[in-house]
Structure formats: structure tokens, C-alpha cells
Amino acid sequence: MSTSRDLEVSIDQDACTGDGLCVQYAPTVFEFDIDGLAYVKDTDGELLTTPGSQVRVPEHLRLEIVNAAHDCPGECIYVRDRNDKSPVAGPGADD
């Protein structure tokens, strides 16, 4: 994974198991809602509950976000290149 890539992350709540690994890895990016599922948060900490919401991956949390996608039991965390939308980690990525 090139460190120069600008990344984004999203969660597919339909596949989310509510396990919480993502929240443990990066609580400033992921959070549970009252439905018990994980969602992404914007830079102001606002929970984005609209399906398909994406946020930019902060440079200092790249490894944590990628690890969360790799370790997610629901395989519902998508990390993509912001420019060409190619998968970097999670479903569809070459792990």
C-alpha cells in the first residue's frame, strides 16, 4: 500500500456483525449507533448514518483502519483509494 494514496473508508451496515473490532482499532473514525451497528464518523465526530457514507482516512490512522478492514468478521469495512475508488482493504481488495 503506497503511503501517498489518499484513502476513504465506509461500512456496509447490512453485513456488520456488531463485533466492535473497528471501534477498538479507531474510535475516532468508527462508532456504534443505537442499532448496535458500526458507522463512520466525520472529522467533527458526527456519526454518519446514511447508507454508504464515506470518510477520509486520517494519515495517522491508516494502519488501524486497514487492520480493522482485514480483521472485521462481517467483512463490511471498505477502504478505497479516493481518486480511482479501487479497493485497498476489505471486500474486493487483493489481500
PDB file of C-alpha atoms in Angstrom:
ATOM      1  CA  MET A   1       0.000   0.000   0.000  1.00  0.00           C
ATOM      2  CA  SER A   2       1.515   3.290  -1.074  1.00  0.00           C
ATOM      3  CA  THR A   3       1.689   5.881   1.676  1.00  0.00           C
ATOM      4  CA  SER A   4       0.931   8.624  -0.857  1.00  0.00           C
ATOM      5  CA  ARG A   5      -2.570   7.329  -1.596  1.00  0.00           C
ATOM      6  CA  ASP A   6      -5.495   9.318  -0.252  1.00  0.00           C
ATOM      7  CA  LEU A   7      -7.901   6.787   1.249  1.00  0.00           C
ATOM      8  CA  GLU A   8     -11.574   6.695   2.251  1.00  0.00           C
ATOM      9  CA  VAL A   9     -13.488   4.208   4.377  1.00  0.00           C
ATOM     10  CA  SER A  10     -17.106   3.113   4.575  1.00  0.00           C
ATOM     11  CA  ILE A  11     -19.095   0.393   6.335  1.00  0.00           C
ATOM     12  CA  ASP A  12     -21.847  -1.781   4.896  1.00  0.00           C
ATOM     13  CA  GLN A  13     -24.279  -1.991   7.827  1.00  0.00           C
ATOM     14  CA  ASP A  14     -26.156  -4.870   6.136  1.00  0.00           C
ATOM     15  CA  ALA A  15     -23.026  -7.014   6.659  1.00  0.00           C
ATOM     16  CA  CYS A  16     -21.973  -5.560  10.031  1.00  0.00           C
ATOM     17  CA  THR A  17     -21.978  -8.112  12.877  1.00  0.00           C
ATOM     18  CA  GLY A  18     -21.612  -5.510  15.626  1.00  0.00           C
ATOM     19  CA  ASP A  19     -18.441  -7.216  16.843  1.00  0.00           C
ATOM     20  CA  GLY A  20     -16.743  -3.886  17.521  1.00  0.00           C
ATOM     21  CA  LEU A  21     -13.194  -4.552  16.365  1.00  0.00           C
ATOM     22  CA  CYS A  22     -13.324  -1.439  14.191  1.00  0.00           C
ATOM     23  CA  VAL A  23     -14.350   0.722  17.145  1.00  0.00           C
ATOM     24  CA  GLN A  24     -11.462  -0.708  19.151  1.00  0.00           C
ATOM     25  CA  TYR A  25      -8.976  -0.053  16.337  1.00  0.00           C
ATOM     26  CA  ALA A  26     -10.062   3.513  15.538  1.00  0.00           C
ATOM     27  CA  PRO A  27     -12.702   5.034  17.850  1.00  0.00           C
ATOM     28  CA  THR A  28     -12.267   8.459  16.249  1.00  0.00           C
ATOM     29  CA  VAL A  29     -13.406   7.028  12.893  1.00  0.00           C
ATOM     30  CA  PHE A  30     -15.846   4.246  13.873  1.00  0.00           C
ATOM     31  CA  GLU A  31     -18.674   4.231  16.411  1.00  0.00           C
ATOM     32  CA  PHE A  32     -21.733   2.171  17.280  1.00  0.00           C
ATOM     33  CA  ASP A  33     -25.191   3.634  16.860  1.00  0.00           C
ATOM     34  CA  ILE A  34     -28.198   2.650  18.974  1.00  0.00           C
ATOM     35  CA  ASP A  35     -28.937  -0.151  16.482  1.00  0.00           C
ATOM     36  CA  GLY A  36     -25.727  -1.916  17.600  1.00  0.00           C
ATOM     37  CA  LEU A  37     -24.053  -1.484  14.224  1.00  0.00           C
ATOM     38  CA  ALA A  38     -20.869   0.394  13.405  1.00  0.00           C
ATOM     39  CA  TYR A  39     -20.810   3.594  11.365  1.00  0.00           C
ATOM     40  CA  VAL A  40     -18.128   6.038  10.244  1.00  0.00           C
ATOM     41  CA  LYS A  41     -17.717   9.480  11.786  1.00  0.00           C
ATOM     42  CA  ASP A  42     -16.694  12.702  10.089  1.00  0.00           C
ATOM     43  CA  THR A  43     -13.817  14.883  11.284  1.00  0.00           C
ATOM     44  CA  ASP A  44     -16.150  16.672  13.716  1.00  0.00           C
ATOM     45  CA  GLY A  45     -17.114  13.347  15.334  1.00  0.00           C
ATOM     46  CA  GLU A  46     -20.585  13.366  13.754  1.00  0.00           C
ATOM     47  CA  LEU A  47     -21.940   9.843  13.195  1.00  0.00           C
ATOM     48  CA  LEU A  48     -22.832   9.366   9.525  1.00  0.00           C
ATOM     49  CA  THR A  49     -25.815   7.020   9.427  1.00  0.00           C
ATOM     50  CA  THR A  50     -26.710   7.426   5.754  1.00  0.00           C
ATOM     51  CA  PRO A  51     -26.002   4.110   3.988  1.00  0.00           C
ATOM     52  CA  GLY A  52     -22.760   4.232   2.034  1.00  0.00           C
ATOM     53  CA  SER A  53     -21.332   7.206   3.915  1.00  0.00           C
ATOM     54  CA  GLN A  54     -17.603   7.558   3.373  1.00  0.00           C
ATOM     55  CA  VAL A  55     -14.951   9.480   5.243  1.00  0.00           C
ATOM     56  CA  ARG A  56     -11.337  10.257   4.503  1.00  0.00           C
ATOM     57  CA  VAL A  57      -8.876   8.034   6.354  1.00  0.00           C
ATOM     58  CA  PRO A  58      -6.626  10.223   8.531  1.00  0.00           C
ATOM     59  CA  GLU A  59      -2.972   9.664   7.639  1.00  0.00           C
ATOM     60  CA  HIS A  60      -2.044   8.797  11.233  1.00  0.00           C
ATOM     61  CA  LEU A  61      -4.756   6.083  11.381  1.00  0.00           C
ATOM     62  CA  ARG A  62      -4.123   4.366   8.046  1.00  0.00           C
ATOM     63  CA  LEU A  63      -2.707   1.185   9.584  1.00  0.00           C
ATOM     64  CA  GLU A  64      -5.507   0.928  12.155  1.00  0.00           C
ATOM     65  CA  ILE A  65      -8.209   1.378   9.504  1.00  0.00           C
ATOM     66  CA  VAL A  66      -6.629  -1.179   7.163  1.00  0.00           C
ATOM     67  CA  ASN A  67      -6.231  -3.647  10.049  1.00  0.00           C
ATOM     68  CA  ALA A  68      -9.866  -3.121  11.036  1.00  0.00           C
ATOM     69  CA  ALA A  69     -10.923  -3.974   7.467  1.00  0.00           C
ATOM     70  CA  HIS A  70      -8.714  -7.094   7.436  1.00  0.00           C
ATOM     71  CA  ASP A  71      -9.908  -8.328  10.837  1.00  0.00           C
ATOM     72  CA  CYS A  72     -13.623  -7.480  10.557  1.00  0.00           C
ATOM     73  CA  PRO A  73     -15.634 -10.713  10.946  1.00  0.00           C
ATOM     74  CA  GLY A  74     -18.501  -9.262   8.904  1.00  0.00           C
ATOM     75  CA  GLU A  75     -16.181  -8.227   6.050  1.00  0.00           C
ATOM     76  CA  CYS A  76     -18.109  -4.967   5.871  1.00  0.00           C
ATOM     77  CA  ILE A  77     -15.351  -2.316   6.021  1.00  0.00           C
ATOM     78  CA  TYR A  78     -14.334  -0.928   2.646  1.00  0.00           C
ATOM     79  CA  VAL A  79     -11.090   1.021   2.323  1.00  0.00           C
ATOM     80  CA  ARG A  80     -10.677   2.575  -1.112  1.00  0.00           C
ATOM     81  CA  ASP A  81      -8.422   4.948  -2.970  1.00  0.00           C
ATOM     82  CA  ARG A  82     -10.248   8.288  -3.002  1.00  0.00           C
ATOM     83  CA  ASN A  83      -9.131   9.095  -6.540  1.00  0.00           C
ATOM     84  CA  ASP A  84      -9.927   5.965  -8.512  1.00  0.00           C
ATOM     85  CA  LYS A  85     -12.146   4.141  -5.948  1.00  0.00           C
ATOM     86  CA  SER A  86     -10.019   0.992  -6.217  1.00  0.00           C
ATOM     87  CA  PRO A  87     -10.202  -1.320  -3.178  1.00  0.00           C
ATOM     88  CA  VAL A  88      -7.232  -1.139  -0.805  1.00  0.00           C
ATOM     89  CA  ALA A  89      -8.518  -3.281   2.106  1.00  0.00           C
ATOM     90  CA  GLY A  90     -11.692  -5.192   2.849  1.00  0.00           C
ATOM     91  CA  PRO A  91     -14.025  -6.849   0.338  1.00  0.00           C
ATOM     92  CA  GLY A  92     -12.704  -6.721  -3.222  1.00  0.00           C
ATOM     93  CA  ALA A  93      -9.122  -5.909  -2.234  1.00  0.00           C
ATOM     94  CA  ASP A  94      -6.177  -8.159  -3.037  1.00  0.00           C
ATOM     95  CA  ASP A  95      -5.174  -9.125   0.498  1.00  0.00           C
TER      96      ASP A  95
END
